[in-house]
Amino acid sequence: MENLSDDLLIEIYSRLPYKTALRCKSISKRFFNLISNHIFIERSILHHHKLLLRMNHHECQKEWRLCSLSRRKKLVLFLPHNIHGDLSFNPQNHLSLSFLGPKFDSKSDEPPPTRLRKRYNKYSKIVGFSNGLFLCRKSPHERLYFVCNPLTKKSLKVVPMAPPLRGQNLVKNSLGHALEGFLCEPYYNIEENIDLISVNNSVQGLRFRIVLIPFFEGTVCEFLRGIKKSEFEVVIFSSETGQWTTKLVSCTNGSSFTRPTILSDPVAHGGKLYFMGKENILVYDPFRNENECNIIEFPSGSDRRNISYTGHVGVSCGKIRVSCFSSFSSLVKLWELNEENNGWCLLHEVCVPAQDESSVRDELRGREGVYEVGYGVFRVRGFHPYHGDVVLFQFNHRIFYGNLKTKEFRTVGYGTQDYYSLQIISLDLPLWPTPLPPIR
């Protein structure tokens, strides 16, 4: 090895899965410097990116799995062994959040012996995922956030928020039911046509934002119908300043956002956050335009009355997609967004097979002998990041995937039924771990 040039070592070791390559840093000081070099990182990313492009749909479908971090946190992962190495064999251990503290240990998500539903409110939550980093908090009632990389087991604590909104009553009520989003800039960019990888060589240049859209105040009737606003306050944390600020945000072209009654996790894609509303989708770019947002209407033919409950907004094959069930039926539709004109293209319209009584698990019920809200309803829970025909569903406690092209359906696990007590998050893991951006 001592006689080999750095260029040759880079050519050899950049073909290893990144977790294996990172372990090679301990071989010697030379290897540590070599693998830390941006040239090595760029070469590794380019090699594994080409491997990914060569995978066909059949290979993609085989290489995904539903990873259970705990009873309440499940991740949809795409883990080819030749790219992610031993992570693909035991993702639960590699992606565990227990390094953040006892609140994030998998045992903390187990229900109390008395099965009291109110205890679920005390459990930790994954708020968002962006470019390889998680945003987590200890409980819904504590605005104490952690930004972490579960692959490297590194984390940083975000300074607690001194509520900047006007009026104590507004602060208390609005932030308790805020829409939350997390956006981090990518560590690297890939120029598809010229096989060029650009890595952010300075960690100091990485930035992230935490975005909170507070509760829209109104009467109970207005809340149930959906409260619309064309202008509203947004609370933002910036890693560059290390401070929380409030921005007044306006919807473009005279449009308005209808806040949902059921809160779902937003999607981070292309440097923007996509928040699912009751009647439309709010698109917000906290890096380049803090004072404006765009509104995208749901596809025509979607069930707008139930889309925020039975539907899902996510990313597959690099495109924003929406899927939902029709009211009281097993008919599911899948659309893809054309980002140039904000129009929708219908990709699939399929009836999902009926589910039997085995979809209910007694040990997963929230309270003894009581069915949760939404019992007997089909819901879309996620998309495969690279196989455009594969969608993840839930019916009662059963979690199953369906290939909408081949109409193949298969059970992959079980989880709690109540909407807020189970998180299913689709992860598109980067080809190299993202360093933690500093908070100044």
Coordinates of C-alpha atoms in Angstrom, one line a residue, residues 12-437:
I12 CA -9.6 1.6 -5.5
Y13 CA -11.2 2.7 -2.2
S14 CA -13.8 5.0 -3.8
R15 CA -15.6 1.9 -5.0
L16 CA -16.3 0.7 -1.5
P17 CA -19.6 1.6 0.2
Y18 CA -19.1 4.8 2.0
K19 CA -19.5 3.3 5.5
T20 CA -16.7 0.9 4.7
A21 CA -14.6 3.7 3.3
L22 CA -15.1 5.8 6.4
R23 CA -13.9 3.0 8.6
C24 CA -10.7 2.9 6.6
K25 CA -9.8 6.3 8.0
S26 CA -8.5 4.5 11.1
I27 CA -5.8 2.5 9.1
S28 CA -3.3 5.4 9.2
K29 CA -2.9 9.1 9.0
R30 CA -2.4 8.9 5.3
F31 CA -5.7 7.1 4.8
F32 CA -7.5 9.5 7.1
N33 CA -6.3 12.5 5.0
L34 CA -7.0 10.6 1.8
I35 CA -10.6 9.7 2.6
S36 CA -11.3 13.1 4.0
N37 CA -10.1 14.8 0.8
H38 CA -12.9 16.2 -1.3
I39 CA -11.4 14.5 -4.4
F40 CA -12.0 11.1 -2.8
I41 CA -15.5 12.1 -1.8
E42 CA -16.4 13.3 -5.3
R43 CA -15.0 10.2 -6.9
S44 CA -17.0 7.9 -4.5
I45 CA -20.2 9.8 -5.1
L46 CA -19.8 9.7 -8.9
H47 CA -19.0 5.9 -8.9
H48 CA -22.1 5.1 -6.7
H49 CA -24.3 7.5 -8.6
K50 CA -23.5 5.6 -11.9
L51 CA -24.3 2.3 -10.1
L52 CA -27.6 3.7 -9.1
L53 CA -28.4 4.8 -12.6
R54 CA -27.7 1.3 -13.9
M55 CA -30.3 -0.4 -11.6
N56 CA -33.5 -1.3 -13.3
H57 CA -37.0 -1.2 -11.9
H58 CA -36.9 -4.9 -10.8
E59 CA -33.7 -4.4 -8.9
C60 CA -35.0 -1.2 -7.3
Q61 CA -38.1 -3.0 -6.0
K62 CA -36.0 -5.7 -4.4
E63 CA -33.7 -3.3 -2.6
W64 CA -36.2 -1.3 -0.6
R65 CA -37.6 -2.1 2.9
L66 CA -39.7 -0.8 5.7
C67 CA -37.3 -0.2 8.6
S68 CA -38.8 0.0 12.1
L69 CA -36.9 2.3 14.4
S70 CA -39.6 1.8 17.1
R71 CA -43.2 1.1 17.5
R72 CA -44.1 4.6 16.3
K73 CA -41.3 5.4 13.8
K74 CA -40.9 3.6 10.5
L75 CA -38.7 4.5 7.6
V76 CA -39.1 3.6 3.9
L77 CA -35.6 3.0 2.7
F78 CA -33.9 2.2 -0.5
L79 CA -30.7 0.3 0.4
P80 CA -28.7 -1.4 -2.4
H81 CA -25.9 -3.3 -0.8
N82 CA -23.3 -2.2 -3.4
I83 CA -24.0 1.4 -2.4
H84 CA -24.9 1.4 1.3
G85 CA -22.9 -1.7 2.4
D86 CA -23.7 -3.3 5.8
L87 CA -26.3 -0.6 6.4
S88 CA -28.6 -2.6 4.0
F89 CA -28.4 -5.7 6.3
N90 CA -29.3 -4.1 9.6
P91 CA -30.6 -0.5 9.1
Q92 CA -32.4 -0.4 12.5
N93 CA -29.0 -0.4 14.3
H94 CA -27.3 2.1 12.0
L95 CA -30.3 4.6 11.9
S96 CA -31.2 4.4 15.6
L97 CA -31.8 7.8 17.2
S98 CA -31.0 6.6 20.8
F99 CA -27.8 8.6 20.7
L100 CA -30.0 11.7 21.1
G101 CA -31.1 10.6 24.6
P102 CA -33.5 8.3 26.4
K103 CA -36.5 10.0 24.9
F104 CA -35.5 8.7 21.5
D105 CA -34.8 5.2 22.5
S106 CA -37.1 2.7 20.8
K107 CA -38.4 1.5 24.2
S108 CA -39.8 5.0 24.9
D109 CA -42.3 4.5 22.2
E110 CA -43.9 1.5 23.9
P111 CA -47.4 2.2 25.2
P112 CA -47.9 2.4 29.0
P113 CA -49.5 -0.6 30.7
T114 CA -52.8 1.2 31.0
R115 CA -52.9 2.0 27.3
L116 CA -53.9 5.6 27.9
R117 CA -54.0 7.5 24.6
K118 CA -52.9 10.8 26.1
R119 CA -49.5 9.3 26.9
Y120 CA -48.7 9.2 23.2
N121 CA -48.4 13.0 23.3
K122 CA -45.2 12.7 25.3
Y123 CA -43.3 10.7 22.7
S124 CA -40.5 12.0 20.6
K125 CA -41.0 13.0 16.9
I126 CA -39.1 13.1 13.7
V127 CA -40.1 16.6 12.4
G128 CA -38.4 16.4 9.0
F129 CA -35.7 14.9 6.8
S130 CA -33.6 16.8 4.3
N131 CA -30.4 15.8 2.4
G132 CA -29.4 13.2 4.9
L133 CA -30.2 15.1 8.1
F134 CA -33.1 14.7 10.6
L135 CA -34.8 17.3 12.6
C136 CA -36.2 15.8 15.8
R137 CA -37.8 17.0 19.0
K138 CA -38.5 15.4 22.3
S139 CA -42.3 15.9 22.4
P140 CA -45.1 17.8 20.7
H141 CA -45.2 20.2 23.6
E142 CA -41.5 21.0 23.8
R143 CA -40.0 23.2 21.1
L144 CA -36.5 21.8 21.8
Y145 CA -35.1 20.7 18.4
F146 CA -32.1 18.5 17.5
V147 CA -30.5 18.4 14.0
C148 CA -28.7 15.1 13.6
N149 CA -27.2 12.6 11.2
P150 CA -28.1 9.1 12.3
L151 CA -25.3 7.6 10.1
T152 CA -22.5 9.5 11.8
K153 CA -24.3 9.7 15.2
K154 CA -23.6 13.4 15.4
S155 CA -26.1 16.0 16.5
L156 CA -26.5 19.6 17.5
K157 CA -29.1 21.3 19.7
V158 CA -31.1 24.3 18.3
V159 CA -31.4 27.2 20.7
P160 CA -34.9 27.1 22.4
M161 CA -37.4 29.5 20.8
A162 CA -38.5 32.6 22.6
P163 CA -41.9 32.9 20.9
P164 CA -41.8 36.0 18.7
L165 CA -45.5 36.1 17.9
R166 CA -47.7 38.9 19.2
G167 CA -50.0 38.2 22.1
Q168 CA -49.6 35.5 24.7
N169 CA -52.8 33.7 23.8
L170 CA -51.8 33.6 20.1
V171 CA -48.4 32.2 21.1
K172 CA -49.8 29.5 23.3
N173 CA -52.4 28.2 20.9
S174 CA -50.8 28.7 17.5
L175 CA -47.4 27.1 18.1
G176 CA -48.9 24.1 19.8
H177 CA -50.4 23.1 16.4
A178 CA -47.8 24.5 14.0
L179 CA -47.0 23.0 10.7
E180 CA -43.2 22.3 10.9
G181 CA -40.7 22.0 8.1
F182 CA -36.9 21.4 7.9
L183 CA -34.7 22.2 4.9
C184 CA -30.9 21.7 4.6
E185 CA -28.8 22.6 1.6
P186 CA -27.2 19.6 -0.2
Y187 CA -23.6 18.6 0.6
Y188 CA -23.0 17.9 -3.0
N189 CA -24.5 18.5 -6.5
I190 CA -24.4 16.2 -9.5
E191 CA -24.2 17.6 -13.0
E192 CA -25.9 14.8 -14.9
N193 CA -24.7 15.6 -18.5
I194 CA -21.0 16.0 -17.8
D195 CA -20.4 13.6 -14.9
L196 CA -19.3 16.4 -12.6
I197 CA -19.7 16.3 -8.8
S198 CA -19.4 19.5 -6.8
V199 CA -18.9 19.1 -3.1
N200 CA -19.3 21.9 -0.6
N201 CA -15.7 21.7 0.7
S202 CA -16.4 24.0 3.6
V203 CA -18.8 22.8 6.1
Q204 CA -19.1 26.4 7.1
G205 CA -21.0 27.0 3.8
L206 CA -23.8 24.5 4.7
R207 CA -27.1 26.1 5.9
F208 CA -30.4 24.9 7.2
R209 CA -33.8 26.4 8.1
I210 CA -36.6 25.3 10.5
V211 CA -40.0 26.6 9.4
L212 CA -43.1 26.9 11.6
I213 CA -46.5 27.9 10.2
P214 CA -48.6 28.7 13.3
F215 CA -52.2 27.7 13.8
F216 CA -54.7 29.9 11.9
E217 CA -57.1 31.4 14.4
G218 CA -60.9 31.2 13.8
T219 CA -64.1 29.7 15.0
V220 CA -64.8 26.0 15.4
C221 CA -66.9 26.0 12.2
E222 CA -64.2 27.9 10.3
F223 CA -61.6 25.4 11.5
L224 CA -63.7 22.4 10.4
R225 CA -64.3 23.9 6.9
G226 CA -60.7 25.0 6.6
I227 CA -59.4 28.5 7.4
K228 CA -58.0 30.3 4.4
K229 CA -55.4 33.0 4.4
S230 CA -53.5 34.8 1.7
E231 CA -51.1 36.4 4.3
F232 CA -49.8 34.9 7.5
E233 CA -46.8 34.8 9.9
V234 CA -44.1 32.2 9.6
V235 CA -41.5 31.6 12.3
I236 CA -38.0 30.6 10.9
F237 CA -34.8 29.5 12.5
S238 CA -31.6 30.3 10.5
S239 CA -28.4 28.4 11.1
E240 CA -26.4 31.4 9.9
T241 CA -27.7 33.7 12.6
G242 CA -28.6 31.2 15.3
Q243 CA -31.9 33.0 15.9
W244 CA -35.6 32.6 15.5
T245 CA -37.4 35.4 13.5
T246 CA -40.9 36.0 12.3
K247 CA -41.7 36.8 8.6
L248 CA -45.0 38.0 7.1
V249 CA -45.5 35.7 4.1
S250 CA -47.9 36.4 1.2
C251 CA -49.3 34.0 -1.3
T252 CA -48.6 34.9 -4.9
N253 CA -51.2 35.7 -7.6
G254 CA -53.9 36.5 -5.1
S255 CA -54.2 32.8 -4.0
S256 CA -54.7 31.6 -0.4
F257 CA -53.6 28.6 1.7
T258 CA -56.2 26.4 3.4
R259 CA -54.6 25.1 6.5
P260 CA -55.4 21.3 7.2
T261 CA -57.2 20.0 10.2
I262 CA -54.9 17.0 10.2
L263 CA -51.2 17.9 10.2
S264 CA -48.9 15.9 7.9
D265 CA -45.1 16.1 7.5
P266 CA -44.1 18.5 4.7
V267 CA -41.8 17.4 1.9
A268 CA -38.3 18.9 1.3
H269 CA -37.5 18.9 -2.4
G270 CA -35.4 21.0 -4.7
G271 CA -34.6 23.5 -2.1
K272 CA -38.3 24.1 -1.2
L273 CA -40.8 22.9 1.4
Y274 CA -44.2 21.5 0.2
F275 CA -46.8 21.7 2.9
M276 CA -50.0 19.7 2.4
G277 CA -53.1 21.8 3.1
K278 CA -56.8 21.0 3.2
E279 CA -57.4 22.1 -0.4
N280 CA -54.0 22.8 -1.9
I281 CA -50.2 22.6 -1.4
L282 CA -48.1 25.5 -0.1
V283 CA -44.6 25.8 -1.6
Y284 CA -42.1 27.8 0.4
D285 CA -38.4 28.6 -0.2
P286 CA -36.9 29.9 3.1
F287 CA -33.5 30.4 1.5
R288 CA -34.3 32.6 -1.5
N289 CA -37.7 34.1 -0.8
E290 CA -38.8 34.4 2.8
N291 CA -41.7 36.7 2.2
E292 CA -43.6 34.9 -0.5
C293 CA -45.0 31.4 -1.1
N294 CA -46.7 29.7 -4.1
I295 CA -49.9 27.7 -4.0
I296 CA -50.5 24.6 -6.1
E297 CA -54.1 23.3 -6.3
F298 CA -54.7 19.6 -5.8
P299 CA -55.3 17.6 -9.0
S300 CA -58.8 17.6 -10.5
G301 CA -60.4 14.3 -9.8
S302 CA -58.8 14.1 -6.3
D303 CA -61.1 13.8 -3.3
R304 CA -60.3 17.2 -1.7
R305 CA -62.6 16.5 1.3
N306 CA -60.4 13.6 2.4
I307 CA -57.1 14.1 0.7
S308 CA -55.3 15.4 3.8
Y309 CA -56.4 12.2 5.6
T310 CA -56.2 9.4 3.0
G311 CA -53.7 11.0 0.7
H312 CA -50.0 11.7 0.7
V313 CA -47.6 14.3 -0.9
G314 CA -44.1 13.0 -1.5
V315 CA -41.2 12.5 -3.9
S316 CA -40.5 9.6 -6.3
C317 CA -38.1 9.6 -9.2
G318 CA -37.2 13.2 -8.5
K319 CA -40.7 14.5 -8.9
I320 CA -43.4 15.7 -6.6
R321 CA -46.3 13.3 -6.4
V322 CA -49.8 13.1 -4.9
S323 CA -51.8 10.0 -4.2
C324 CA -55.2 9.6 -2.4
F325 CA -58.2 7.3 -2.1
S326 CA -61.7 8.2 -3.2
S327 CA -64.2 8.5 -0.4
F328 CA -65.2 5.2 1.3
S329 CA -63.6 3.2 -1.5
S330 CA -60.5 1.3 -2.4
L331 CA -59.8 3.3 -5.6
V332 CA -56.4 5.0 -5.4
K333 CA -55.1 7.5 -7.8
L334 CA -51.5 8.7 -8.3
W335 CA -50.5 12.0 -10.0
E336 CA -47.1 13.6 -10.8
L337 CA -46.5 17.3 -10.8
N338 CA -45.1 19.2 -13.8
E339 CA -43.1 21.9 -12.0
E340 CA -43.0 24.1 -15.1
N341 CA -46.7 24.8 -15.1
N342 CA -47.8 23.3 -11.8
G343 CA -50.1 20.9 -13.7
W344 CA -50.8 17.3 -12.7
C345 CA -50.5 14.2 -14.8
L346 CA -52.5 11.1 -13.8
L347 CA -50.2 8.1 -13.7
H348 CA -52.3 5.3 -12.1
E349 CA -55.9 4.6 -11.1
V350 CA -56.2 1.2 -9.4
C351 CA -58.5 -0.6 -7.0
V352 CA -56.6 -1.9 -4.0
P353 CA -57.7 -5.5 -2.9
A354 CA -60.0 -5.8 0.1
Q355 CA -58.3 -6.4 3.4
D356 CA -59.5 -9.1 5.9
E357 CA -59.8 -9.2 9.7
S358 CA -56.1 -10.0 10.1
S359 CA -55.3 -6.3 9.4
V360 CA -56.3 -5.6 13.0
R361 CA -53.8 -6.5 15.7
D362 CA -55.1 -6.4 19.3
E363 CA -51.7 -5.5 20.7
L364 CA -51.6 -2.3 18.6
R365 CA -54.9 -0.8 19.7
G366 CA -54.6 2.5 21.4
R367 CA -57.1 1.6 24.2
E368 CA -58.4 -1.8 25.2
G369 CA -61.4 -2.7 23.0
V370 CA -61.6 0.6 21.3
Y371 CA -60.9 1.1 17.6
E372 CA -58.9 4.2 16.6
V373 CA -60.2 7.0 14.4
G374 CA -59.9 6.0 10.8
Y375 CA -60.5 2.3 11.4
G376 CA -61.5 0.6 8.1
V377 CA -60.1 3.4 5.9
F378 CA -57.3 2.9 3.2
R379 CA -54.5 5.5 3.4
V380 CA -51.4 6.3 1.3
R381 CA -48.3 6.4 3.5
G382 CA -45.3 6.8 1.2
F383 CA -43.6 6.4 -2.2
H384 CA -40.6 4.4 -3.3
P385 CA -37.9 7.0 -4.1
Y386 CA -36.7 5.4 -7.3
H387 CA -39.5 3.0 -8.5
G388 CA -42.4 5.2 -9.7
D389 CA -45.0 2.4 -9.6
V390 CA -44.5 1.4 -5.9
V391 CA -46.7 3.0 -3.2
L392 CA -46.9 2.2 0.5
F393 CA -50.4 1.9 2.0
Q394 CA -52.0 1.3 5.4
F395 CA -55.3 -0.3 6.3
N396 CA -56.1 -0.6 10.0
H397 CA -52.8 -1.8 11.4
R398 CA -51.5 -3.5 8.2
I399 CA -48.8 -1.7 6.2
F400 CA -48.4 -3.0 2.7
Y401 CA -46.9 -2.0 -0.6
G402 CA -48.5 -2.1 -4.0
N403 CA -47.0 -2.0 -7.5
L404 CA -49.7 -0.1 -9.3
K405 CA -48.5 -1.3 -12.7
T406 CA -48.3 -5.0 -12.0
K407 CA -51.1 -4.9 -9.4
E408 CA -48.9 -6.9 -7.0
F409 CA -49.6 -6.2 -3.3
R410 CA -47.6 -7.5 -0.3
T411 CA -47.7 -6.9 3.5
V412 CA -44.5 -5.5 4.9
G413 CA -45.4 -4.8 8.5
Y414 CA -47.9 -3.5 11.1
G415 CA -48.2 -0.3 13.0
T416 CA -50.6 1.8 15.1
Q417 CA -53.6 3.1 13.2
D418 CA -54.1 6.5 14.8
Y419 CA -52.9 9.2 12.5
Y420 CA -50.6 11.0 15.0
S421 CA -49.2 7.9 16.7
L422 CA -47.4 6.4 13.7
Q423 CA -44.8 8.1 11.5
I424 CA -43.8 6.6 8.2
I425 CA -41.0 8.6 6.6
S426 CA -39.6 8.0 3.1
L427 CA -35.8 8.5 3.0
D428 CA -33.6 9.0 0.0
L429 CA -30.2 8.6 1.7
P430 CA -27.4 10.6 0.1
L431 CA -24.4 8.8 -1.4
W432 CA -22.1 10.4 1.2
P433 CA -23.0 11.5 4.8
T434 CA -23.9 15.1 5.1
P435 CA -21.9 17.0 7.8
L436 CA -23.8 19.0 10.3
P437 CA -24.0 22.7 9.4

